[in-house]
Amino acid sequence: MRLSPLRITALALALLLPIGPLSAQESPAPVDPVPSADQLDPNQEAAAPTPRDPLEIYADLNLFGEIFDRIRAEYVDPPDEQELIRAAIQGMLTSLDPHSGYLPPAAYDDMRQDTSGEFGGLGIEVTMEDGVIKVVSPIDDTPAAKAGIMANDLIVELDGVQVQGLTLDEAVGKMRGPIGTDIHVTVVREGITKPLDFDLTRAIIAMRAARYSLEGEGGDVALIRLSRFSEQAFVGIEKAIKDIYAERDGVAPKGIILDLRNNPGGLVDQSVYVADAFLKQGAIVLTRGRLPEESARYDAQPDALDAQIADVPLIVLINGGSASASEIVAGALQDHKRATLVGTRSFGKGSVQSIISLGPDGAMRLTTARYYTPNNRSIQAVGITPDIEVLEVVPEEFQGRDEIIGEAGLAGHITIPGQTETTVGSSVYVPADKAEDTQLQYAIGLIDGVETNDAFPAKPE
């Protein structure tokens, strides 16, 4: 299940936000072009700059060459010419907007791994505890699970090197590696006096992008948490819904809560598939770029999945950390009145980045289009406002540090003439304890009938 590439290696909406706290349906192919310029607000597009004389452009390139040569000849230490050129390329791209940039080969490999949702590893979810790595849970059918590593095991050594003193990221980096390579893992298990040794061979691990649980009185409310829009996103949503029905012996839940809070986005095609899972028809997202091939409309199509949950009320949770692909899904479901949005305003990233491969030299991330919700709303530097605003109770130690302005607060962000941008922050705080999660509990209350609001349930027109 893939969208046809436009002229690029991949079409992405990836945005990593500085916030603290994984069977396919038919591909929803692009069908009609987005509305023409005379159908859209003429103020939405900036006037094209007057083309420069090519001789002026080449004169500027000569200036670049002159400066490059002077650096090579006169800088106090001999410079790395490759790094100089890459830095210049990076500066050129980042001067365009906050989301364009150069990806050196290593960074490009990391990005592809991140968006694929797959990597070479052992298959364990871990956390740091008292300076050692604690296994939260082994993933089914992975090397760790097959070898007998268990939840709550403490990993103390990797290939004979003590984990004590490493950061969590450093330890995880050591466990990941090329598929087929071996690693020796030493763990301490409660109730066993001697450390246990495991020799594991790294394999392909698919990161779970979606998790579900049953909440509310009697477990009648299905909560699906989608952490990012990797290639595992739609598959994860589809599997979660299948497992929810299986756990309930085929009985539909009273309602579904899709949690997109602090989901930084990911792949455009996955946002289309996820929205299509809840919609049977109509536009999902419109993209409009400078080139005709960058402009398209993506429509939902009827299928067995959306038919199965068509009568199940839907709530989507969003906050200041919900960006790009998250906003595509939230905006589509809001415009079609398929879902009630609860939480705080989203991040406001309304641009599309194309990842263009440069072969052995890495790749460039270039903003090539703006996107619009089905109702032709641009959320660029504005965000999506929830139907029901619900604020979390923020602990005193986080107050004042839990809010971000979002896209509008990024230097050099793309602007849309005539559009009023966000000037106030939106909270990204989400309590770890579900019982203290005000937004989640309010959503559960709406479905259980404890809370009432005219915006719920959403009423499609």
Short mmCIF file of C-alpha atoms in Angstrom, two decimals:
data_model
loop_
_atom_site.label_atom_id
_atom_site.label_comp_id
_atom_site.label_asym_id
_atom_site.label_seq_id
_atom_site.Cartn_x
_atom_site.Cartn_y
_atom_site.Cartn_z
CA MET A 1 0.00 0.00 0.00
CA ARG A 2 1.89 3.03 -1.23
CA LEU A 3 1.12 6.31 -2.95
CA SER A 4 2.84 6.74 -6.29
CA PRO A 5 5.92 8.95 -5.95
CA LEU A 6 5.45 12.38 -7.51
CA ARG A 7 9.04 12.96 -8.62
CA ILE A 8 10.79 12.15 -5.42
CA THR A 9 12.11 9.31 -3.40
CA ALA A 10 9.66 9.89 -0.58
CA LEU A 11 7.06 12.44 0.42
CA ALA A 12 7.33 13.23 4.10
CA LEU A 13 5.97 15.52 6.77
CA ALA A 14 8.53 14.62 9.41
CA LEU A 15 9.00 17.03 12.29
CA LEU A 16 10.79 16.19 15.52
CA LEU A 17 9.59 18.51 18.23
CA PRO A 18 11.63 19.46 21.31
CA ILE A 19 9.05 18.15 23.77
CA GLY A 20 9.56 15.90 26.75
CA PRO A 21 7.18 14.05 28.71
CA LEU A 22 3.51 0.14 14.43
CA SER A 23 -3.45 -6.52 5.52
CA ALA A 24 -3.75 -3.18 3.82
CA GLN A 25 -6.68 -1.38 2.30
CA GLU A 26 -6.87 -0.12 -1.25
CA SER A 27 -4.49 2.75 -1.88
CA PRO A 28 -6.36 6.09 -1.76
CA ALA A 29 -4.92 7.42 -4.99
CA PRO A 30 -4.83 11.10 -5.88
CA VAL A 31 -7.79 11.86 -8.08
CA ASP A 32 -8.74 15.45 -8.85
CA PRO A 33 -6.41 18.44 -8.83
CA VAL A 34 -6.74 20.91 -5.99
CA PRO A 35 -8.88 23.97 -6.63
CA SER A 36 -7.36 26.37 -9.12
CA ALA A 37 -5.98 29.72 -8.08
CA ASP A 38 -9.25 31.50 -8.85
CA GLN A 39 -11.08 29.18 -6.47
CA LEU A 40 -8.76 29.87 -3.57
CA ASP A 41 -8.21 33.04 -1.61
CA PRO A 42 -5.76 35.05 -3.75
CA ASN A 43 -4.09 36.27 -0.57
CA GLN A 44 -3.01 32.74 0.27
CA GLU A 45 -0.13 32.74 -2.19
CA ALA A 46 2.73 35.20 -2.13
CA ALA A 47 3.52 37.03 -5.35
CA ALA A 48 6.27 35.39 -7.38
CA PRO A 49 9.56 37.30 -7.26
CA THR A 50 10.87 38.94 -10.41
CA PRO A 51 13.35 36.56 -12.12
CA ARG A 52 16.98 37.68 -11.87
CA ASP A 53 19.33 38.01 -14.78
CA PRO A 54 21.30 34.72 -15.12
CA LEU A 55 24.53 36.75 -15.32
CA GLU A 56 23.83 38.12 -11.83
CA ILE A 57 23.26 34.61 -10.50
CA TYR A 58 26.56 33.34 -11.96
CA ALA A 59 28.35 36.36 -10.51
CA ASP A 60 27.10 35.30 -7.07
CA LEU A 61 28.37 31.78 -7.69
CA ASN A 62 31.75 33.23 -8.59
CA LEU A 63 31.68 35.05 -5.23
CA PHE A 64 31.04 31.74 -3.49
CA GLY A 65 33.99 30.17 -5.31
CA GLU A 66 36.25 33.06 -4.36
CA ILE A 67 35.37 32.78 -0.67
CA PHE A 68 35.81 29.01 -0.76
CA ASP A 69 39.29 29.38 -2.25
CA ARG A 70 40.32 32.02 0.32
CA ILE A 71 39.19 29.73 3.17
CA ARG A 72 41.18 26.83 1.72
CA ALA A 73 44.29 28.97 1.30
CA GLU A 74 44.26 31.21 4.36
CA TYR A 75 42.25 29.69 7.21
CA VAL A 76 44.40 29.10 10.31
CA ASP A 77 44.06 25.30 10.01
CA PRO A 78 43.62 23.28 6.83
CA PRO A 79 39.83 22.88 6.44
CA ASP A 80 37.89 19.80 5.37
CA GLU A 81 36.68 20.88 1.92
CA GLN A 82 33.84 18.35 1.86
CA GLU A 83 32.50 19.60 5.18
CA LEU A 84 32.80 23.20 3.98
CA ILE A 85 30.68 22.46 0.92
CA ARG A 86 28.12 20.48 2.93
CA ALA A 87 27.86 23.31 5.44
CA ALA A 88 27.25 25.76 2.61
CA ILE A 89 24.54 23.49 1.18
CA GLN A 90 22.96 23.18 4.62
CA GLY A 91 22.98 26.94 5.07
CA MET A 92 21.38 27.46 1.67
CA LEU A 93 18.55 25.03 2.43
CA THR A 94 17.91 26.10 6.01
CA SER A 95 17.66 29.73 4.86
CA LEU A 96 14.46 28.78 3.01
CA ASP A 97 12.38 27.61 5.98
CA PRO A 98 12.81 25.57 9.20
CA HIS A 99 11.99 22.26 7.53
CA SER A 100 14.26 22.29 4.48
CA GLY A 101 17.78 20.98 4.99
CA TYR A 102 20.65 18.75 3.89
CA LEU A 103 20.92 15.17 5.12
CA PRO A 104 24.44 13.73 5.06
CA PRO A 105 24.57 9.99 4.26
CA ALA A 106 24.45 8.86 7.91
CA ALA A 107 21.55 11.21 8.73
CA TYR A 108 19.72 10.06 5.60
CA ASP A 109 20.08 6.42 6.66
CA ASP A 110 18.74 7.30 10.11
CA MET A 111 15.79 9.15 8.58
CA ARG A 112 14.89 6.21 6.33
CA GLN A 113 15.07 3.85 9.29
CA ASP A 114 12.91 6.18 11.36
CA THR A 115 10.20 6.57 8.72
CA SER A 116 10.21 2.88 7.79
CA GLY A 117 9.60 1.96 11.41
CA GLU A 118 12.03 -0.95 11.00
CA PHE A 119 15.60 -1.47 12.13
CA GLY A 120 18.12 -4.18 12.91
CA GLY A 121 17.85 -5.00 16.59
CA LEU A 122 16.86 -7.41 19.33
CA GLY A 123 13.17 -6.65 19.84
CA ILE A 124 12.94 -5.29 23.37
CA GLU A 125 11.31 -2.16 24.71
CA VAL A 126 13.52 -0.70 27.41
CA THR A 127 13.82 2.14 29.90
CA MET A 128 16.60 3.39 32.17
CA GLU A 129 16.39 2.56 35.86
CA ASP A 130 19.13 3.15 38.46
CA GLY A 131 21.79 3.40 35.78
CA VAL A 132 20.95 0.11 34.07
CA ILE A 133 18.60 -0.81 31.25
CA LYS A 134 15.30 -2.33 32.36
CA VAL A 135 13.28 -4.43 29.93
CA VAL A 136 9.74 -3.10 29.72
CA SER A 137 8.66 -5.89 27.43
CA PRO A 138 10.06 -8.13 24.70
CA ILE A 139 8.32 -7.83 21.33
CA ASP A 140 6.68 -11.03 20.12
CA ASP A 141 8.57 -13.17 17.59
CA THR A 142 11.84 -11.26 17.93
CA PRO A 143 15.31 -12.55 18.93
CA ALA A 144 14.89 -11.31 22.52
CA ALA A 145 11.49 -12.96 22.99
CA LYS A 146 12.60 -16.24 21.42
CA ALA A 147 15.72 -16.36 23.60
CA GLY A 148 13.69 -15.94 26.79
CA ILE A 149 14.44 -12.37 27.85
CA MET A 150 11.58 -11.25 30.10
CA ALA A 151 9.93 -8.05 31.27
CA ASN A 152 11.73 -6.50 34.30
CA ASP A 153 15.06 -8.11 33.39
CA LEU A 154 17.94 -5.69 33.98
CA ILE A 155 20.51 -5.50 31.18
CA VAL A 156 23.90 -4.96 32.83
CA GLU A 157 26.39 -5.77 30.04
CA LEU A 158 26.45 -5.63 26.24
CA ASP A 159 29.27 -7.58 24.60
CA GLY A 160 31.06 -7.64 27.94
CA VAL A 161 30.90 -3.87 28.41
CA GLN A 162 29.02 -2.59 31.44
CA VAL A 163 25.91 -0.54 30.72
CA GLN A 164 26.42 1.52 33.88
CA GLY A 165 27.38 5.04 32.82
CA LEU A 166 25.81 4.88 29.36
CA THR A 167 22.79 6.98 28.46
CA LEU A 168 19.63 5.21 27.32
CA ASP A 169 20.24 6.30 23.72
CA GLU A 170 23.82 5.02 23.83
CA ALA A 171 22.72 1.65 25.15
CA VAL A 172 19.94 1.34 22.58
CA GLY A 173 22.44 2.28 19.87
CA LYS A 174 24.68 -0.60 20.96
CA MET A 175 21.79 -3.07 20.79
CA ARG A 176 20.83 -1.96 17.29
CA GLY A 177 23.03 -2.86 14.35
CA PRO A 178 23.24 -4.62 10.99
CA ILE A 179 20.81 -7.49 10.53
CA GLY A 180 22.49 -10.85 11.07
CA THR A 181 25.19 -9.60 13.43
CA ASP A 182 25.56 -11.07 16.93
CA ILE A 183 25.59 -9.49 20.37
CA HIS A 184 26.17 -10.95 23.84
CA VAL A 185 23.70 -9.68 26.43
CA THR A 186 24.03 -10.16 30.19
CA VAL A 187 20.95 -9.65 32.36
CA VAL A 188 20.10 -9.80 36.03
CA ARG A 189 16.71 -11.31 36.89
CA GLU A 190 14.93 -11.05 40.21
CA GLY A 191 14.94 -14.35 42.09
CA ILE A 192 18.00 -15.69 40.24
CA THR A 193 21.35 -15.24 41.96
CA LYS A 194 23.64 -15.46 38.92
CA PRO A 195 23.52 -13.21 35.84
CA LEU A 196 22.01 -14.77 32.73
CA ASP A 197 23.89 -14.68 29.42
CA PHE A 198 22.19 -14.55 26.01
CA ASP A 199 23.80 -14.70 22.57
CA LEU A 200 21.41 -12.99 20.18
CA THR A 201 21.44 -12.35 16.44
CA ARG A 202 19.99 -9.03 15.32
CA ALA A 203 16.94 -9.23 13.05
CA ILE A 204 14.47 -6.86 11.41
CA ILE A 205 12.36 -5.25 14.13
CA ALA A 206 9.15 -3.38 13.31
CA MET A 207 8.45 -0.64 15.83
CA ARG A 208 4.86 -0.51 16.99
CA ALA A 209 3.40 2.83 16.01
CA ALA A 210 -0.03 2.07 17.52
CA ARG A 211 -1.09 0.65 20.87
CA TYR A 212 -4.54 0.15 22.28
CA SER A 213 -6.26 -0.38 25.61
CA LEU A 214 -9.85 -0.67 26.80
CA GLU A 215 -10.91 2.07 29.19
CA GLY A 216 -14.03 3.34 30.95
CA GLU A 217 -16.65 1.46 32.89
CA GLY A 218 -16.67 -2.14 31.75
CA GLY A 219 -13.83 -1.54 29.31
CA ASP A 220 -16.25 -0.29 26.67
CA VAL A 221 -14.10 2.59 25.41
CA ALA A 222 -11.26 1.79 22.98
CA LEU A 223 -8.17 3.99 23.31
CA ILE A 224 -5.72 3.87 20.40
CA ARG A 225 -2.45 5.73 20.85
CA LEU A 226 -0.61 6.54 17.60
CA SER A 227 2.92 7.72 18.39
CA ARG A 228 4.11 8.65 14.88
CA PHE A 229 3.30 8.21 11.20
CA SER A 230 5.96 5.71 10.16
CA GLU A 231 5.27 3.01 7.58
CA GLN A 232 3.80 0.99 10.45
CA ALA A 233 1.08 3.56 11.27
CA PHE A 234 -1.89 2.32 9.26
CA VAL A 235 -0.97 -1.32 9.81
CA GLY A 236 -0.91 -0.58 13.53
CA ILE A 237 -4.31 1.14 13.48
CA GLU A 238 -5.83 -1.70 11.47
CA LYS A 239 -4.41 -4.34 13.82
CA ALA A 240 -5.50 -2.41 16.92
CA ILE A 241 -9.11 -2.23 15.70
CA LYS A 242 -9.05 -5.93 14.79
CA ASP A 243 -7.67 -6.85 18.23
CA ILE A 244 -10.22 -4.63 20.01
CA TYR A 245 -13.10 -6.42 18.33
CA ALA A 246 -11.50 -9.81 18.99
CA GLU A 247 -11.05 -8.99 22.68
CA ARG A 248 -14.71 -7.91 22.86
CA ASP A 249 -15.94 -11.04 21.05
CA GLY A 250 -16.93 -9.06 18.00
CA VAL A 251 -18.91 -6.43 19.89
CA ALA A 252 -18.21 -2.85 18.88
CA PRO A 253 -16.90 -0.50 21.59
CA LYS A 254 -19.10 2.39 22.78
CA GLY A 255 -16.54 4.76 21.30
CA ILE A 256 -13.00 5.08 20.01
CA ILE A 257 -10.44 7.62 21.23
CA LEU A 258 -7.55 8.24 18.81
CA ASP A 259 -4.71 9.83 20.77
CA LEU A 260 -2.50 11.98 18.53
CA ARG A 261 -1.03 14.13 21.29
CA ASN A 262 2.67 14.84 20.88
CA ASN A 263 2.66 12.88 17.62
CA PRO A 264 5.22 14.81 15.52
CA GLY A 265 4.00 13.49 12.17
CA GLY A 266 5.77 11.43 9.53
CA LEU A 267 4.70 10.19 6.11
CA VAL A 268 1.93 11.83 4.10
CA ASP A 269 0.70 8.55 2.65
CA GLN A 270 0.27 7.11 6.14
CA SER A 271 -1.80 10.10 7.25
CA VAL A 272 -4.05 9.48 4.23
CA TYR A 273 -4.42 5.78 5.07
CA VAL A 274 -5.14 6.45 8.74
CA ALA A 275 -7.78 9.07 7.96
CA ASP A 276 -9.26 6.72 5.33
CA ALA A 277 -9.64 4.09 8.04
CA PHE A 278 -12.36 6.27 9.59
CA LEU A 279 -13.85 7.81 6.41
CA LYS A 280 -15.74 6.22 3.52
CA GLN A 281 -15.61 9.12 1.06
CA GLY A 282 -14.54 12.71 0.48
CA ALA A 283 -11.24 14.54 0.39
CA ILE A 284 -8.64 13.86 3.05
CA VAL A 285 -5.96 16.40 2.15
CA LEU A 286 -5.19 18.80 -0.67
CA THR A 287 -1.58 19.62 -1.57
CA ARG A 288 -0.72 22.68 -3.61
CA GLY A 289 2.80 23.37 -4.83
CA ARG A 290 4.66 25.51 -7.30
CA LEU A 291 4.82 22.66 -9.83
CA PRO A 292 1.65 20.97 -11.15
CA GLU A 293 2.87 17.52 -10.10
CA GLU A 294 3.15 18.71 -6.50
CA SER A 295 -0.57 19.56 -6.41
CA ALA A 296 -3.06 16.78 -5.77
CA ARG A 297 -6.18 15.77 -3.90
CA TYR A 298 -6.34 12.54 -1.92
CA ASP A 299 -9.77 10.99 -1.34
CA ALA A 300 -11.10 8.39 1.05
CA GLN A 301 -12.57 5.21 -0.38
CA PRO A 302 -15.17 2.86 1.15
CA ASP A 303 -13.78 -0.37 2.56
CA ALA A 304 -14.55 -3.03 5.15
CA LEU A 305 -12.66 -1.25 7.93
CA ASP A 306 -14.51 2.06 7.88
CA ALA A 307 -17.80 0.16 7.39
CA GLN A 308 -17.09 -1.86 10.53
CA ILE A 309 -16.63 1.24 12.71
CA ALA A 310 -18.95 3.64 10.85
CA ASP A 311 -21.43 3.88 13.76
CA VAL A 312 -18.81 4.03 16.52
CA PRO A 313 -18.40 7.58 17.93
CA LEU A 314 -14.86 8.90 17.51
CA ILE A 315 -12.83 11.38 19.58
CA VAL A 316 -9.38 12.61 18.57
CA LEU A 317 -7.04 14.00 21.22
CA ILE A 318 -4.61 16.72 20.07
CA ASN A 319 -2.26 19.20 21.73
CA GLY A 320 0.60 21.56 20.94
CA GLY A 321 2.82 18.64 19.98
CA SER A 322 0.44 17.24 17.35
CA ALA A 323 2.06 18.22 14.05
CA SER A 324 1.98 17.74 10.28
CA ALA A 325 0.57 14.27 9.53
CA SER A 326 -1.32 14.37 12.84
CA GLU A 327 -2.91 17.61 11.72
CA ILE A 328 -3.86 16.14 8.34
CA VAL A 329 -5.78 13.36 10.09
CA ALA A 330 -7.33 15.62 12.72
CA GLY A 331 -8.30 18.24 10.13
CA ALA A 332 -9.89 15.71 7.78
CA LEU A 333 -11.92 14.04 10.53
CA GLN A 334 -12.98 17.44 11.89
CA ASP A 335 -14.00 18.86 8.50
CA HIS A 336 -16.05 15.75 7.69
CA LYS A 337 -17.54 15.86 11.21
CA ARG A 338 -16.53 12.25 11.71
CA ALA A 339 -14.75 13.00 14.98
CA THR A 340 -14.87 15.41 17.89
CA LEU A 341 -11.47 16.97 18.59
CA VAL A 342 -10.59 17.38 22.27
CA GLY A 343 -7.50 18.99 23.83
CA THR A 344 -5.53 22.08 22.88
CA ARG A 345 -4.49 23.71 19.60
CA SER A 346 -2.12 21.73 17.38
CA PHE A 347 1.39 22.74 16.24
CA GLY A 348 0.50 24.33 12.90
CA LYS A 349 2.85 22.72 10.36
CA GLY A 350 1.08 23.04 7.03
CA SER A 351 3.87 22.32 4.56
CA VAL A 352 5.03 19.20 2.72
CA GLN A 353 8.68 18.18 2.45
CA SER A 354 10.05 16.06 -0.40
CA ILE A 355 13.06 13.90 0.46
CA ILE A 356 15.21 13.98 -2.67
CA SER A 357 18.00 11.42 -2.83
CA LEU A 358 21.47 12.64 -3.80
CA GLY A 359 22.88 9.14 -4.16
CA PRO A 360 26.06 8.53 -2.12
CA ASP A 361 26.00 12.15 -0.95
CA GLY A 362 22.84 11.71 1.15
CA ALA A 363 19.64 13.64 0.47
CA MET A 364 17.98 17.02 0.65
CA ARG A 365 14.73 17.78 2.43
CA LEU A 366 12.92 20.46 0.43
CA THR A 367 9.55 22.11 1.10
CA THR A 368 7.61 21.60 -2.14
CA ALA A 369 3.96 22.19 -1.25
CA ARG A 370 1.46 23.52 1.24
CA TYR A 371 -1.39 21.31 2.33
CA TYR A 372 -5.01 22.16 3.03
CA THR A 373 -7.77 20.35 4.90
CA PRO A 374 -10.86 19.20 2.96
CA ASN A 375 -12.54 22.54 3.65
CA ASN A 376 -9.56 24.37 2.11
CA ARG A 377 -8.16 25.43 5.48
CA SER A 378 -4.44 26.08 5.69
CA ILE A 379 -3.21 25.40 9.22
CA GLN A 380 0.29 26.79 8.52
CA ALA A 381 1.45 28.70 11.62
CA VAL A 382 -2.15 28.57 12.88
CA GLY A 383 -2.82 25.00 13.92
CA ILE A 384 -6.10 23.17 14.35
CA THR A 385 -8.39 24.32 17.13
CA PRO A 386 -10.16 21.47 18.96
CA ASP A 387 -13.95 21.35 19.09
CA ILE A 388 -13.69 21.16 22.87
CA GLU A 389 -10.73 22.75 24.61
CA VAL A 390 -9.65 20.82 27.67
CA LEU A 391 -6.53 21.83 29.61
CA GLU A 392 -4.38 19.42 31.58
CA VAL A 393 -3.62 20.09 35.23
CA VAL A 394 0.08 20.90 34.93
CA PRO A 395 2.30 20.19 37.97
CA GLU A 396 3.91 23.27 39.45
CA GLU A 397 7.41 22.23 38.37
CA PHE A 398 6.31 22.18 34.69
CA GLN A 399 4.13 25.28 34.67
CA GLY A 400 5.41 27.87 32.24
CA ARG A 401 7.53 25.25 30.47
CA ASP A 402 4.72 23.08 29.11
CA GLU A 403 3.65 25.36 26.27
CA ILE A 404 5.04 25.95 22.78
CA ILE A 405 3.85 28.48 20.21
CA GLY A 406 4.42 25.92 17.47
CA GLU A 407 5.22 26.62 13.83
CA ALA A 408 4.57 30.33 14.27
CA GLY A 409 7.41 30.46 16.79
CA LEU A 410 10.00 29.00 14.39
CA ALA A 411 12.34 31.51 12.76
CA GLY A 412 11.93 31.70 9.01
CA HIS A 413 8.67 29.74 8.86
CA ILE A 414 6.52 30.00 5.73
CA THR A 415 3.88 32.71 5.97
CA ILE A 416 0.58 33.10 4.17
CA PRO A 417 -0.34 36.70 3.41
CA GLY A 418 -3.54 37.78 5.11
CA GLN A 419 -3.59 34.85 7.52
CA THR A 420 -3.42 35.65 11.24
CA GLU A 421 -0.78 33.52 12.93
CA THR A 422 -0.74 32.05 16.40
CA THR A 423 0.87 34.19 19.10
CA VAL A 424 0.12 32.17 22.24
CA GLY A 425 1.38 28.80 23.39
CA SER A 426 -0.35 25.44 23.46
CA SER A 427 0.44 22.85 26.12
CA VAL A 428 2.32 19.65 25.33
CA TYR A 429 2.02 18.17 28.83
CA VAL A 430 0.44 14.72 29.11
CA PRO A 431 0.45 12.95 32.51
CA ALA A 432 1.97 9.47 32.59
CA ASP A 433 -0.88 8.27 34.85
CA LYS A 434 -4.11 7.85 32.85
CA ALA A 435 -6.15 8.56 35.97
CA GLU A 436 -4.60 12.05 36.11
CA ASP A 437 -4.97 12.69 32.38
CA THR A 438 -7.72 15.32 32.31
CA GLN A 439 -8.12 15.31 28.52
CA LEU A 440 -8.33 11.52 28.31
CA GLN A 441 -10.72 11.24 31.24
CA TYR A 442 -12.97 13.93 29.75
CA ALA A 443 -13.05 12.04 26.44
CA ILE A 444 -13.92 8.80 28.25
CA GLY A 445 -16.60 10.68 30.15
CA LEU A 446 -18.14 11.95 26.90
CA ILE A 447 -18.40 8.42 25.52
CA ASP A 448 -19.71 7.00 28.82
CA GLY A 449 -22.26 9.81 29.08
CA VAL A 450 -20.79 11.26 32.27
CA GLU A 451 -19.84 14.45 30.38
CA THR A 452 -21.99 16.20 27.79
CA ASN A 453 -21.18 18.70 25.07
CA ASP A 454 -22.99 19.78 21.93
CA ALA A 455 -19.88 18.95 19.88
CA PHE A 456 -20.16 15.25 20.80
CA PRO A 457 -20.96 13.04 19.12
CA ALA A 458 -19.90 14.57 15.83
CA LYS A 459 -22.77 14.79 13.38
CA PRO A 460 -21.81 14.37 9.72
CA GLU A 461 -23.73 16.71 7.45
#
